[in-house]
Structures are given as C-alpha cells and as structure tokens.
Amino acid sequence: MDTLFYDGQCPLCQREMRTLERLRRDSLQLQDIHALSPDPHRPPNEDLLYLLHLQTGAGDWVIGLPANVRAWSHTRFGWLFRPLLWPGLRQVAEAVYFRWAKQRYRKRYGCIPCGQPRKDHQG
C-alpha cells in the first residue's frame, strides 16, 4: 500500500485530498503530516510539508510531481496524469510544481526550510 503525506492545514491540499479520498482505491492511504509522531525512519516533517512525498508499499520514497502522479494512479483518472512524466513535458511540469511548492510553503510557513530538499532529492 502506498502512503501519500499531505499538509492538512493547507486549504488547496485539503480539497485535493478530499477528491483523492473519494476516488482512490484501497491501495492508497492518505496521511496528514500534522497528525504524525516523530519517526527517525521518515523524512523530517518540514521536508514532507515542502514537497509532496509518497512512500511506496516497498518503502521507497517518491517526491514532488512523481508523487502526485503516482497518487492519482490509484484512481481511475491516473492515465490523465501520466503524460506529466513524459520527457519534455516533465521538465516544464516539474519547474511549475517546484515554483508552486516553494511559494506555497513560504506563504504558509514564512520561509523555506534550512535543509530545503533539492529538485533531485530522492529521500
């Protein structure tokens, strides 16, 4: 089972999670980051809040745009998101995602975390 970690205090994130909750298959679990207890085997909460993180059933981490695409693959609409990972389109989609994530984090939490994940951060 995959687990998607999301910011439960972000109105836009809440709206998307309500939609995912309604459409998802049982193979996806949604986890509000603010409800988590500290765990040394998981990235720090500020990293989870900065970029979307999904942990696969095998324990691997998928981060950013690929995490969103993988989460939506647990719905009947997954095929609509897959093209975002195609060469060419992926570079544009990731640039837009990272810019949005940075602005969202700064707006909600005031600044970018000190150990800010890089674009190529893979857990």
Coordinates of N, CA and C in Angstrom, one line a residue, residues 20-117:
L20 N -9.2 12.9 -3.8 CA -8.5 11.6 -3.8 C -9.1 10.6 -2.9
E21 N -9.6 11.0 -1.7 CA -10.2 10.1 -0.8 C -11.5 9.5 -1.4
R22 N -12.2 10.3 -2.1 CA -13.4 9.9 -2.7 C -13.2 8.9 -3.9
L23 N -12.1 9.1 -4.7 CA -11.8 8.4 -5.9 C -10.8 7.3 -5.7
R24 N -10.0 7.3 -4.7 CA -8.9 6.3 -4.6 C -9.4 4.9 -4.4
R25 N -8.5 4.0 -4.8 CA -8.6 2.6 -4.4 C -8.1 2.3 -3.1
D26 N -8.3 1.2 -2.5 CA -7.8 0.8 -1.2 C -6.3 0.7 -1.1
S27 N -5.6 0.8 -2.2 CA -4.1 0.7 -2.3 C -3.4 2.0 -2.0
L28 N -4.2 3.1 -1.7 CA -3.6 4.4 -1.3 C -4.1 4.8 0.0
Q29 N -3.2 5.1 0.9 CA -3.5 5.7 2.2 C -3.1 7.2 2.2
L30 N -3.9 8.0 2.8 CA -3.7 9.5 2.9 C -3.3 9.8 4.4
Q31 N -2.2 10.5 4.6 CA -1.7 10.8 5.9 C -1.4 12.3 6.1
D32 N -2.2 12.9 7.0 CA -1.9 14.3 7.3 C -0.6 14.4 8.1
I33 N 0.3 15.2 7.6 CA 1.6 15.4 8.2 C 1.5 15.9 9.6
H34 N 0.5 16.8 9.9 CA 0.4 17.4 11.2 C -0.1 16.4 12.3
A35 N -0.6 15.3 11.9 CA -1.0 14.2 12.8 C 0.1 13.2 13.1
L36 N 1.3 13.4 12.5 CA 2.3 12.4 12.7 C 3.1 12.6 14.0
S37 N 3.5 11.5 14.6 CA 4.5 11.5 15.6 C 5.9 11.4 15.0
P38 N 6.9 12.0 15.7 CA 8.3 11.9 15.1 C 8.7 10.4 14.8
D39 N 9.4 10.2 13.7 CA 9.9 8.9 13.3 C 11.2 9.1 12.6
P40 N 12.3 8.5 13.2 CA 13.6 8.6 12.6 C 13.7 7.9 11.2
H41 N 12.8 7.1 10.9 CA 12.8 6.4 9.6 C 12.1 7.1 8.5
R42 N 11.6 8.3 8.8 CA 10.8 9.1 7.8 C 11.5 10.5 7.7
P43 N 11.4 11.1 6.5 CA 12.0 12.5 6.4 C 11.4 13.4 7.4
P44 N 12.1 14.5 7.8 CA 11.5 15.5 8.7 C 10.2 16.1 8.2
N45 N 9.4 16.4 9.1 CA 8.1 17.0 8.7 C 8.2 18.2 7.8
E46 N 9.2 19.1 8.1 CA 9.3 20.2 7.2 C 9.6 19.8 5.8
D47 N 10.4 18.8 5.5 CA 10.6 18.3 4.2 C 9.3 17.7 3.6
L48 N 8.5 17.0 4.4 CA 7.3 16.5 3.9 C 6.3 17.6 3.6
L49 N 6.4 18.7 4.3 CA 5.5 19.8 4.1 C 5.9 20.6 2.9
Y50 N 7.2 20.6 2.6 CA 7.7 21.5 1.5 C 7.4 20.9 0.1
L51 N 7.6 19.6 0.0 CA 7.3 18.9 -1.3 C 6.5 17.7 -1.0
L52 N 5.6 17.3 -1.9 CA 4.7 16.2 -1.7 C 5.6 14.9 -1.7
H53 N 5.3 14.1 -0.7 CA 6.0 12.8 -0.5 C 5.0 11.6 -0.5
L54 N 5.4 10.6 -1.2 CA 4.7 9.3 -1.2 C 5.6 8.2 -0.9
Q55 N 5.3 7.4 0.1 CA 6.1 6.2 0.4 C 5.4 5.0 -0.2
T56 N 6.1 4.3 -1.0 CA 5.5 3.1 -1.7 C 5.4 1.9 -0.7
G57 N 4.6 0.9 -1.0 CA 4.5 -0.2 -0.2 C 5.8 -0.9 0.1
A58 N 6.8 -0.8 -0.9 CA 8.1 -1.4 -0.7 C 9.0 -0.5 0.2
G59 N 8.5 0.7 0.6 CA 9.3 1.5 1.5 C 10.1 2.6 0.7
D60 N 10.0 2.7 -0.6 CA 10.7 3.7 -1.4 C 10.0 5.0 -1.3
W61 N 10.7 6.1 -1.5 CA 10.1 7.5 -1.4 C 10.0 8.0 -2.8
V62 N 8.9 8.6 -3.2 CA 8.6 9.3 -4.4 C 8.3 10.7 -4.0
I63 N 8.9 11.7 -4.6 CA 8.8 13.0 -4.2 C 8.5 14.0 -5.3
G64 N 7.6 15.0 -4.9 CA 7.3 16.1 -5.9 C 6.2 15.6 -6.9
L65 N 6.4 16.1 -8.1 CA 5.5 15.8 -9.2 C 5.2 14.2 -9.4
P66 N 6.3 13.4 -9.4 CA 6.1 12.0 -9.5 C 5.2 11.4 -8.4
A67 N 5.3 12.0 -7.2 CA 4.5 11.5 -6.1 C 3.0 11.8 -6.4
N68 N 2.7 13.0 -6.9 CA 1.3 13.3 -7.3 C 0.8 12.4 -8.4
V69 N 1.6 12.2 -9.4 CA 1.2 11.3 -10.5 C 1.0 9.9 -9.9
R70 N 1.8 9.4 -9.1 CA 1.7 8.1 -8.5 C 0.4 8.0 -7.6
A71 N 0.1 9.0 -6.9 CA -1.1 9.0 -6.0 C -2.3 8.9 -6.9
W72 N -2.3 9.7 -8.0 CA -3.5 9.7 -8.9 C -3.6 8.4 -9.6
S73 N -2.5 7.7 -9.7 CA -2.6 6.4 -10.4 C -3.4 5.4 -9.6
H74 N -3.7 5.7 -8.4 CA -4.6 4.8 -7.6 C -6.1 5.2 -7.8
T75 N -6.4 6.0 -8.8 CA -7.7 6.3 -9.2 C -8.0 5.9 -10.6
R76 N -9.2 6.0 -11.1 CA -9.5 5.7 -12.5 C -9.0 6.8 -13.4
F77 N -8.5 7.9 -12.8 CA -8.0 9.0 -13.6 C -6.5 9.1 -13.8
G78 N -5.8 8.1 -13.3 CA -4.4 8.1 -13.3 C -3.8 8.3 -14.7
W79 N -4.5 7.8 -15.7 CA -4.0 7.9 -17.1 C -3.9 9.4 -17.5
L80 N -4.7 10.3 -16.9 CA -4.7 11.7 -17.3 C -3.4 12.4 -16.7
F81 N -2.8 11.8 -15.7 CA -1.6 12.4 -15.1 C -0.3 11.9 -15.6
R82 N -0.3 10.7 -16.2 CA 0.9 10.1 -16.6 C 1.7 10.9 -17.7
P83 N 1.0 11.6 -18.6 CA 1.8 12.4 -19.5 C 2.7 13.5 -18.9
L84 N 2.4 13.9 -17.6 CA 3.2 14.9 -17.0 C 4.6 14.4 -16.7
L85 N 4.8 13.0 -16.8 CA 6.2 12.5 -16.6 C 6.9 12.2 -18.0
W86 N 6.3 12.5 -19.1 CA 6.9 12.3 -20.4 C 8.0 13.2 -20.6
P87 N 9.1 12.8 -21.2 CA 10.2 13.7 -21.5 C 9.7 15.0 -22.2
G88 N 10.3 16.1 -21.8 CA 9.9 17.4 -22.4 C 8.8 18.0 -21.5
L89 N 7.7 17.3 -21.5 CA 6.6 17.9 -20.6 C 7.0 17.8 -19.1
R90 N 7.7 16.7 -18.8 CA 8.1 16.6 -17.4 C 8.9 17.8 -16.9
Q91 N 9.9 18.2 -17.7 CA 10.7 19.3 -17.2 C 9.9 20.6 -17.0
V92 N 9.0 20.9 -17.8 CA 8.1 22.0 -17.7 C 7.2 21.8 -16.4
A93 N 6.6 20.7 -16.3 CA 5.7 20.4 -15.2 C 6.4 20.4 -13.9
E94 N 7.6 19.9 -13.8 CA 8.4 19.9 -12.6 C 8.8 21.4 -12.2
A95 N 9.2 22.2 -13.2 CA 9.5 23.6 -12.9 C 8.3 24.3 -12.3
V96 N 7.2 24.1 -12.9 CA 5.9 24.7 -12.4 C 5.6 24.2 -11.0
Y97 N 5.7 22.9 -10.8 CA 5.5 22.3 -9.5 C 6.4 22.9 -8.4
F98 N 7.7 22.9 -8.7 CA 8.7 23.4 -7.7 C 8.5 24.8 -7.4
R99 N 8.1 25.6 -8.4 CA 7.9 27.1 -8.1 C 6.6 27.2 -7.2
W100 N 5.6 26.4 -7.5 CA 4.4 26.5 -6.7 C 4.6 26.0 -5.3
A101 N 5.4 24.9 -5.2 CA 5.6 24.3 -3.8 C 6.4 25.3 -3.0
K102 N 7.4 26.0 -3.6 CA 8.2 27.0 -2.8 C 7.3 28.2 -2.4
Q103 N 6.5 28.6 -3.3 CA 5.6 29.8 -2.9 C 4.5 29.3 -1.9
R104 N 4.0 28.2 -2.0 CA 3.0 27.7 -1.0 C 3.6 27.5 0.3
Y105 N 4.8 27.0 0.4 CA 5.5 26.8 1.7 C 5.8 28.1 2.3
R106 N 6.4 29.0 1.5 CA 6.7 30.4 2.0 C 5.5 31.1 2.6
K107 N 4.4 31.0 1.8 CA 3.1 31.7 2.2 C 2.6 31.1 3.5
R108 N 2.6 29.8 3.7 CA 2.0 29.1 4.8 C 3.0 29.2 6.1
Y109 N 4.3 29.0 5.8 CA 5.2 28.9 7.0 C 6.3 30.0 7.1
G110 N 6.2 30.9 6.2 CA 7.1 32.1 6.3 C 8.5 32.1 5.7
C111 N 9.0 30.9 5.5 CA 10.3 30.8 4.8 C 10.5 29.4 4.4
I112 N 11.6 29.2 3.6 CA 11.9 27.9 3.1 C 12.8 27.2 4.1
P113 N 12.5 25.9 4.4 CA 13.3 25.2 5.4 C 14.8 25.2 5.2
C114 N 15.6 25.3 6.2 CA 17.0 25.3 6.1 C 17.6 24.2 5.3
G115 N 17.1 23.0 5.5 CA 17.6 21.8 4.8 C 16.7 21.6 3.6
Q116 N 16.3 22.7 2.9 CA 15.4 22.6 1.8 C 15.8 21.4 0.8
P117 N 14.8 20.6 0.5 CA 15.1 19.5 -0.5 C 15.4 20.1 -1.8

